[in-house]
CSV table of C-alpha atoms in Angstrom, one decimal:
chain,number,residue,atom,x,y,z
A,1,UNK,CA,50.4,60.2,190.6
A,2,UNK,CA,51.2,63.8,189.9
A,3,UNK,CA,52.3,66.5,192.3
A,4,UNK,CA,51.4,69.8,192.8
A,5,UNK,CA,54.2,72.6,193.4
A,6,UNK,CA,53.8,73.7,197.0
A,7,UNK,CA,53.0,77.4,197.5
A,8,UNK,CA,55.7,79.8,198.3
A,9,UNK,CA,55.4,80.9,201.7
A,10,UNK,CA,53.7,83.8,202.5
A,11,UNK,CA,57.3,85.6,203.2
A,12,UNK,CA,58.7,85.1,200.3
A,13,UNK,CA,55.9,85.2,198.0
A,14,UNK,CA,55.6,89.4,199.6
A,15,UNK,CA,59.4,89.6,198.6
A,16,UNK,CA,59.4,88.7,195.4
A,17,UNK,CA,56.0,91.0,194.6
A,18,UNK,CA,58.3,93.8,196.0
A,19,UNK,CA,61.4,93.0,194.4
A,20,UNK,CA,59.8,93.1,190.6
A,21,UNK,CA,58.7,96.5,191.0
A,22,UNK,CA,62.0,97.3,192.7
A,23,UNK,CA,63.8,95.9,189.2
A,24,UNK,CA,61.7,97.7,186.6
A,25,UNK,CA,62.3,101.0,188.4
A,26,UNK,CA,65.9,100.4,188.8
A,27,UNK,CA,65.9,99.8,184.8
A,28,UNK,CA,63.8,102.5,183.9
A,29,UNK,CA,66.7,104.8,186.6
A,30,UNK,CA,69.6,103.4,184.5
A,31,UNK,CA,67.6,103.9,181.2
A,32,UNK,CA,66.6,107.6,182.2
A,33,UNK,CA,70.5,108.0,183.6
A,34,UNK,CA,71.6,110.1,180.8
A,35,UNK,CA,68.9,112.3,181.0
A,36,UNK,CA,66.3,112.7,177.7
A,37,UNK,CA,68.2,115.6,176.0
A,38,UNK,CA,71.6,116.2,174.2
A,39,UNK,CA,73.6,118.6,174.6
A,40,UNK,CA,74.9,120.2,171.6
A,41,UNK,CA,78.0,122.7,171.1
A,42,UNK,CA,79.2,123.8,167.9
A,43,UNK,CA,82.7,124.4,168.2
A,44,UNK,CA,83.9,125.4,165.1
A,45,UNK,CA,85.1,124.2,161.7
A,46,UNK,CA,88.7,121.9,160.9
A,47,UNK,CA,89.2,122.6,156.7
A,48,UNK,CA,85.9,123.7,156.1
A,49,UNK,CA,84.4,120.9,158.1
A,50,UNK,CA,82.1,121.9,161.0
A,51,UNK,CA,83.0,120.6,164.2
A,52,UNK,CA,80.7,119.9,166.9
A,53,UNK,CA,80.6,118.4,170.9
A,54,UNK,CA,77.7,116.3,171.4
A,55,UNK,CA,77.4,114.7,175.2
A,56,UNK,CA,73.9,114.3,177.4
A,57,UNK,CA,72.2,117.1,179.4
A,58,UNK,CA,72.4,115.8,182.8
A,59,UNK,CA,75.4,114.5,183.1
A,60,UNK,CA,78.0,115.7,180.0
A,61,UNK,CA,78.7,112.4,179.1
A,62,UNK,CA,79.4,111.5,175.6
A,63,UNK,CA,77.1,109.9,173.5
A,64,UNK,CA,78.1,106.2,172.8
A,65,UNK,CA,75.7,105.3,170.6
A,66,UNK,CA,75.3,106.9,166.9
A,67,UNK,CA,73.8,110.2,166.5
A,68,UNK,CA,71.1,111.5,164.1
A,69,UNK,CA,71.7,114.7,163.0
A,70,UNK,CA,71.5,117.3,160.7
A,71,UNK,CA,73.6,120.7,159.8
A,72,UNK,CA,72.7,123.8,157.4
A,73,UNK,CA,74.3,126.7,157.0
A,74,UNK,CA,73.7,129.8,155.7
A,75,UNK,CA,76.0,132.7,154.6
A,76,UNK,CA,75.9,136.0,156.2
A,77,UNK,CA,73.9,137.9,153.4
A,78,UNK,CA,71.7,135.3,152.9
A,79,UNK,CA,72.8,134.3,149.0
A,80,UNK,CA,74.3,131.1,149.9
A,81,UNK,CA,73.1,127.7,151.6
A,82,UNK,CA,74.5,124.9,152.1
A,83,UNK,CA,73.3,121.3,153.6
A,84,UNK,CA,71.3,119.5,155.0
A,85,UNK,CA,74.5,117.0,155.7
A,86,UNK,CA,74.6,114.7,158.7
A,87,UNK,CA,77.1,114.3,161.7
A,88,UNK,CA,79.5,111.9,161.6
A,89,UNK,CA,82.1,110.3,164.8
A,90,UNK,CA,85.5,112.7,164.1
A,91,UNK,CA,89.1,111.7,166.1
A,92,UNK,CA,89.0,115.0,168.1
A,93,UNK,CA,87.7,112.8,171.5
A,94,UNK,CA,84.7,110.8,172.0
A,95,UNK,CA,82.4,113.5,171.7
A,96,UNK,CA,83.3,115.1,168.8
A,97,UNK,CA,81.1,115.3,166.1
A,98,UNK,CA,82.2,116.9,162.5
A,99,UNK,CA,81.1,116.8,158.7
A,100,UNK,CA,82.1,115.0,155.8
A,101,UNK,CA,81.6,117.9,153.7
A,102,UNK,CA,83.1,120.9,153.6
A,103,UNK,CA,82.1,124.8,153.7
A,104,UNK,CA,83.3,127.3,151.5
A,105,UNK,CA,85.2,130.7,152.5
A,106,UNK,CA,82.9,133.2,154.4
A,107,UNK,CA,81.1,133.5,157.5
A,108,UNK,CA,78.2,131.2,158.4
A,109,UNK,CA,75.2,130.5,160.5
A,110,UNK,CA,75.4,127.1,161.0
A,111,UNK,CA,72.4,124.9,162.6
A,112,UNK,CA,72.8,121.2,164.0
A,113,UNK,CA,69.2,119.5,164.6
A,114,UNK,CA,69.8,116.2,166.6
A,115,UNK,CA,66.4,113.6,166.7
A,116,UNK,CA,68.7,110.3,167.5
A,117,UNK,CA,69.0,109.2,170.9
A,118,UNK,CA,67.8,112.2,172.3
A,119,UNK,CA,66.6,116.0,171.0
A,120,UNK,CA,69.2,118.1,170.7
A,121,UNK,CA,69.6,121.8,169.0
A,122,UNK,CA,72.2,124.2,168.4
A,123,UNK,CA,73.4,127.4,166.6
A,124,UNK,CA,76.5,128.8,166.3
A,125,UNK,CA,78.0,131.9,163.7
A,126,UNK,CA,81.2,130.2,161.9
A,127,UNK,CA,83.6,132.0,159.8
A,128,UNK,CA,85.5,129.8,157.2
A,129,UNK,CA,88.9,131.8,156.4
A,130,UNK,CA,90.1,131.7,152.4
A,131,UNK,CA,93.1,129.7,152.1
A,132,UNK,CA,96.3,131.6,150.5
A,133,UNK,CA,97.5,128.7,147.7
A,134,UNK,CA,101.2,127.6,148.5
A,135,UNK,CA,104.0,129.6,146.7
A,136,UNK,CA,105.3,127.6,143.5
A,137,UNK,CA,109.0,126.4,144.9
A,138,UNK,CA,112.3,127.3,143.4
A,139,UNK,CA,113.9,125.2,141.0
A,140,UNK,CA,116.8,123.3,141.9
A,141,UNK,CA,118.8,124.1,138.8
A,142,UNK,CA,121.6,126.8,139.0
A,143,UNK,CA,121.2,129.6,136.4
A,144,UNK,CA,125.0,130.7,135.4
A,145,UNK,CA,125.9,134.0,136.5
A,146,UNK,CA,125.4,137.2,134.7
A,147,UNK,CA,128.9,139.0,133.2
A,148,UNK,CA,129.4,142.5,133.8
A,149,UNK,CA,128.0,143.9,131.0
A,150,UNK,CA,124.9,142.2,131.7
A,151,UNK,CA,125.0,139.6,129.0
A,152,UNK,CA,124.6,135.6,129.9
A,153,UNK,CA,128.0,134.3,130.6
A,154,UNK,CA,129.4,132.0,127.9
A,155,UNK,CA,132.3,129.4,128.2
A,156,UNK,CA,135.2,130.7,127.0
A,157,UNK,CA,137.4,128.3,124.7
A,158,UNK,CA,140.4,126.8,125.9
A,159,UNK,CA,143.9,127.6,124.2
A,160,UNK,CA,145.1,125.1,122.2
A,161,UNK,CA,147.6,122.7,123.7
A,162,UNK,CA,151.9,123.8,123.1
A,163,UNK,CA,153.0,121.8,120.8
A,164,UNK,CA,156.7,120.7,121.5
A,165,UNK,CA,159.5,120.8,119.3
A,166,UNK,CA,159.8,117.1,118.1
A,167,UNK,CA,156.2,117.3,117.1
A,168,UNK,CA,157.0,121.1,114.9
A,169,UNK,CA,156.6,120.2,111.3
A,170,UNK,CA,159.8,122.2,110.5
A,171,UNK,CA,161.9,120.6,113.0
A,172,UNK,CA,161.3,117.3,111.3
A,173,UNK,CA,162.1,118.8,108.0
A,174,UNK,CA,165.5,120.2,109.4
A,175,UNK,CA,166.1,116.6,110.9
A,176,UNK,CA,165.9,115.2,107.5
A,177,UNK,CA,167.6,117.4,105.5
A,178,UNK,CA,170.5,116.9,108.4
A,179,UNK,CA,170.7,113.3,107.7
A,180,UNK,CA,170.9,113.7,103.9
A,181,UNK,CA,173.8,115.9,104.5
A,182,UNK,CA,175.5,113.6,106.9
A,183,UNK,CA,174.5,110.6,104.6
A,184,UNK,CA,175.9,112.4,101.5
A,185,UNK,CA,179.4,113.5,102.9
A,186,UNK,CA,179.8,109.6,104.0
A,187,UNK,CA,179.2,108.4,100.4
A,188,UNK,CA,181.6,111.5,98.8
A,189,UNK,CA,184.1,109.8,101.1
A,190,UNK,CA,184.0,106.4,100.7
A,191,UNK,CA,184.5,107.2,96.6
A,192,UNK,CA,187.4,109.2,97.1
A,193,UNK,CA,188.6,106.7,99.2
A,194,UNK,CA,188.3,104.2,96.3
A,195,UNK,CA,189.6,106.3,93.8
A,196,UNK,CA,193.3,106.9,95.9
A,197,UNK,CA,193.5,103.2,96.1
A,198,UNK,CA,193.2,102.8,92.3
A,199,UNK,CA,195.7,105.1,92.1
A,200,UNK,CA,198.3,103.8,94.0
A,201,UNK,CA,197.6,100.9,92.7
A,202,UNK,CA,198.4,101.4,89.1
A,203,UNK,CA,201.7,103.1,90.3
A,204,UNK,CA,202.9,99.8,91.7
């Protein structure tokens, strides 16, 4: 034997027909929060790289979810063009928007076209300054110093070293001859010495 559900009393049954309404409006409220338009500042450029605050109409908050977008440029005489590139998320704060690429020196008229979560337009004139390259750096190496006259100094040769007297070539000669004297007289000596005694000798 089956059973049927009972019916919801009349009460509830009203409530609940009023509370679905109730929801999807509530939903469509928090949907619709934001508002249906971005708002769009172009606030410049970091290296060539144009910079841009993107947040909601109604309320200036940011935008959480990713933005489609697009940016062109065009240089103040008209000659040059550059883009279309897209936005990307940049570390400025959470609603800064910039460009991978980059913009060359000059002044431009830039143009962001957003279609992604919301419409969104802006236009803003941006001048891109020219970048002085970096003075070439000294060497560390220390050039010698100029002499008076103006020529490059040059090392000047030591004197050579005093010789002393024992090492003098002529003092060694002198030494020698000395003790060829001194050995000489010694010999004369000792013969005359022998020839006395032989002498005396053969008169005894």
């Amino acid at each position: 034997m089956t059973t049927r559900p009972r019916p919801l009393p009349f009460p509830a049954a009203l409530g609940l027909a009023l509370l679905l309404p109730v929801q999807a409006v509530a939903l469509a409220g928090a949907a619709h929060a934001h508002g249906d338009t971005l708002k769009v500042v172009i606030t410049g450029q970091q290296a060539g790289k144009v910079t841009a605050d993107v947040t909601w109409e109604n309320d200036g908050d940011p935008v959480e979810e990713a933005v489609a977008a697009t940016v062109n440029a065009v240089s103040a005489d008209g000659s040059r063009t550059a883009g279309p590139w897209r936005l990307v998320r940049g570390t400025g704060g959470a609603a800064t928007w910039t460009t991978a690429e980059t913009l060359p020196p000059g002044t431009w008229t830039v143009t962001v076209d957003a279609g992604f979560p919301s419409l969104g337009h802006a236009q803003q004139e941006v001048a891109v300054p020219v970048v002085d390259p970096a003075p070439p750096t000294a060497s560390s190496g220390v050039s010698p110093a100029p002499s008076p006259s103006g020529a490059p100094a040059t090392a000047t040769a030591s004197a050579p070293p005093a010789t002393s007297p024992d090492s003098d070539p002529d003092s060694d000669d002198a030494g020698w001859w000395t003790t060829a004297g001194v050995a000489g007289i010694a010999l004369a000596g000792a013969a005359a010495g022998i020839l006395l005694r032989r002498r005396r000798l053969r008169r005894l």
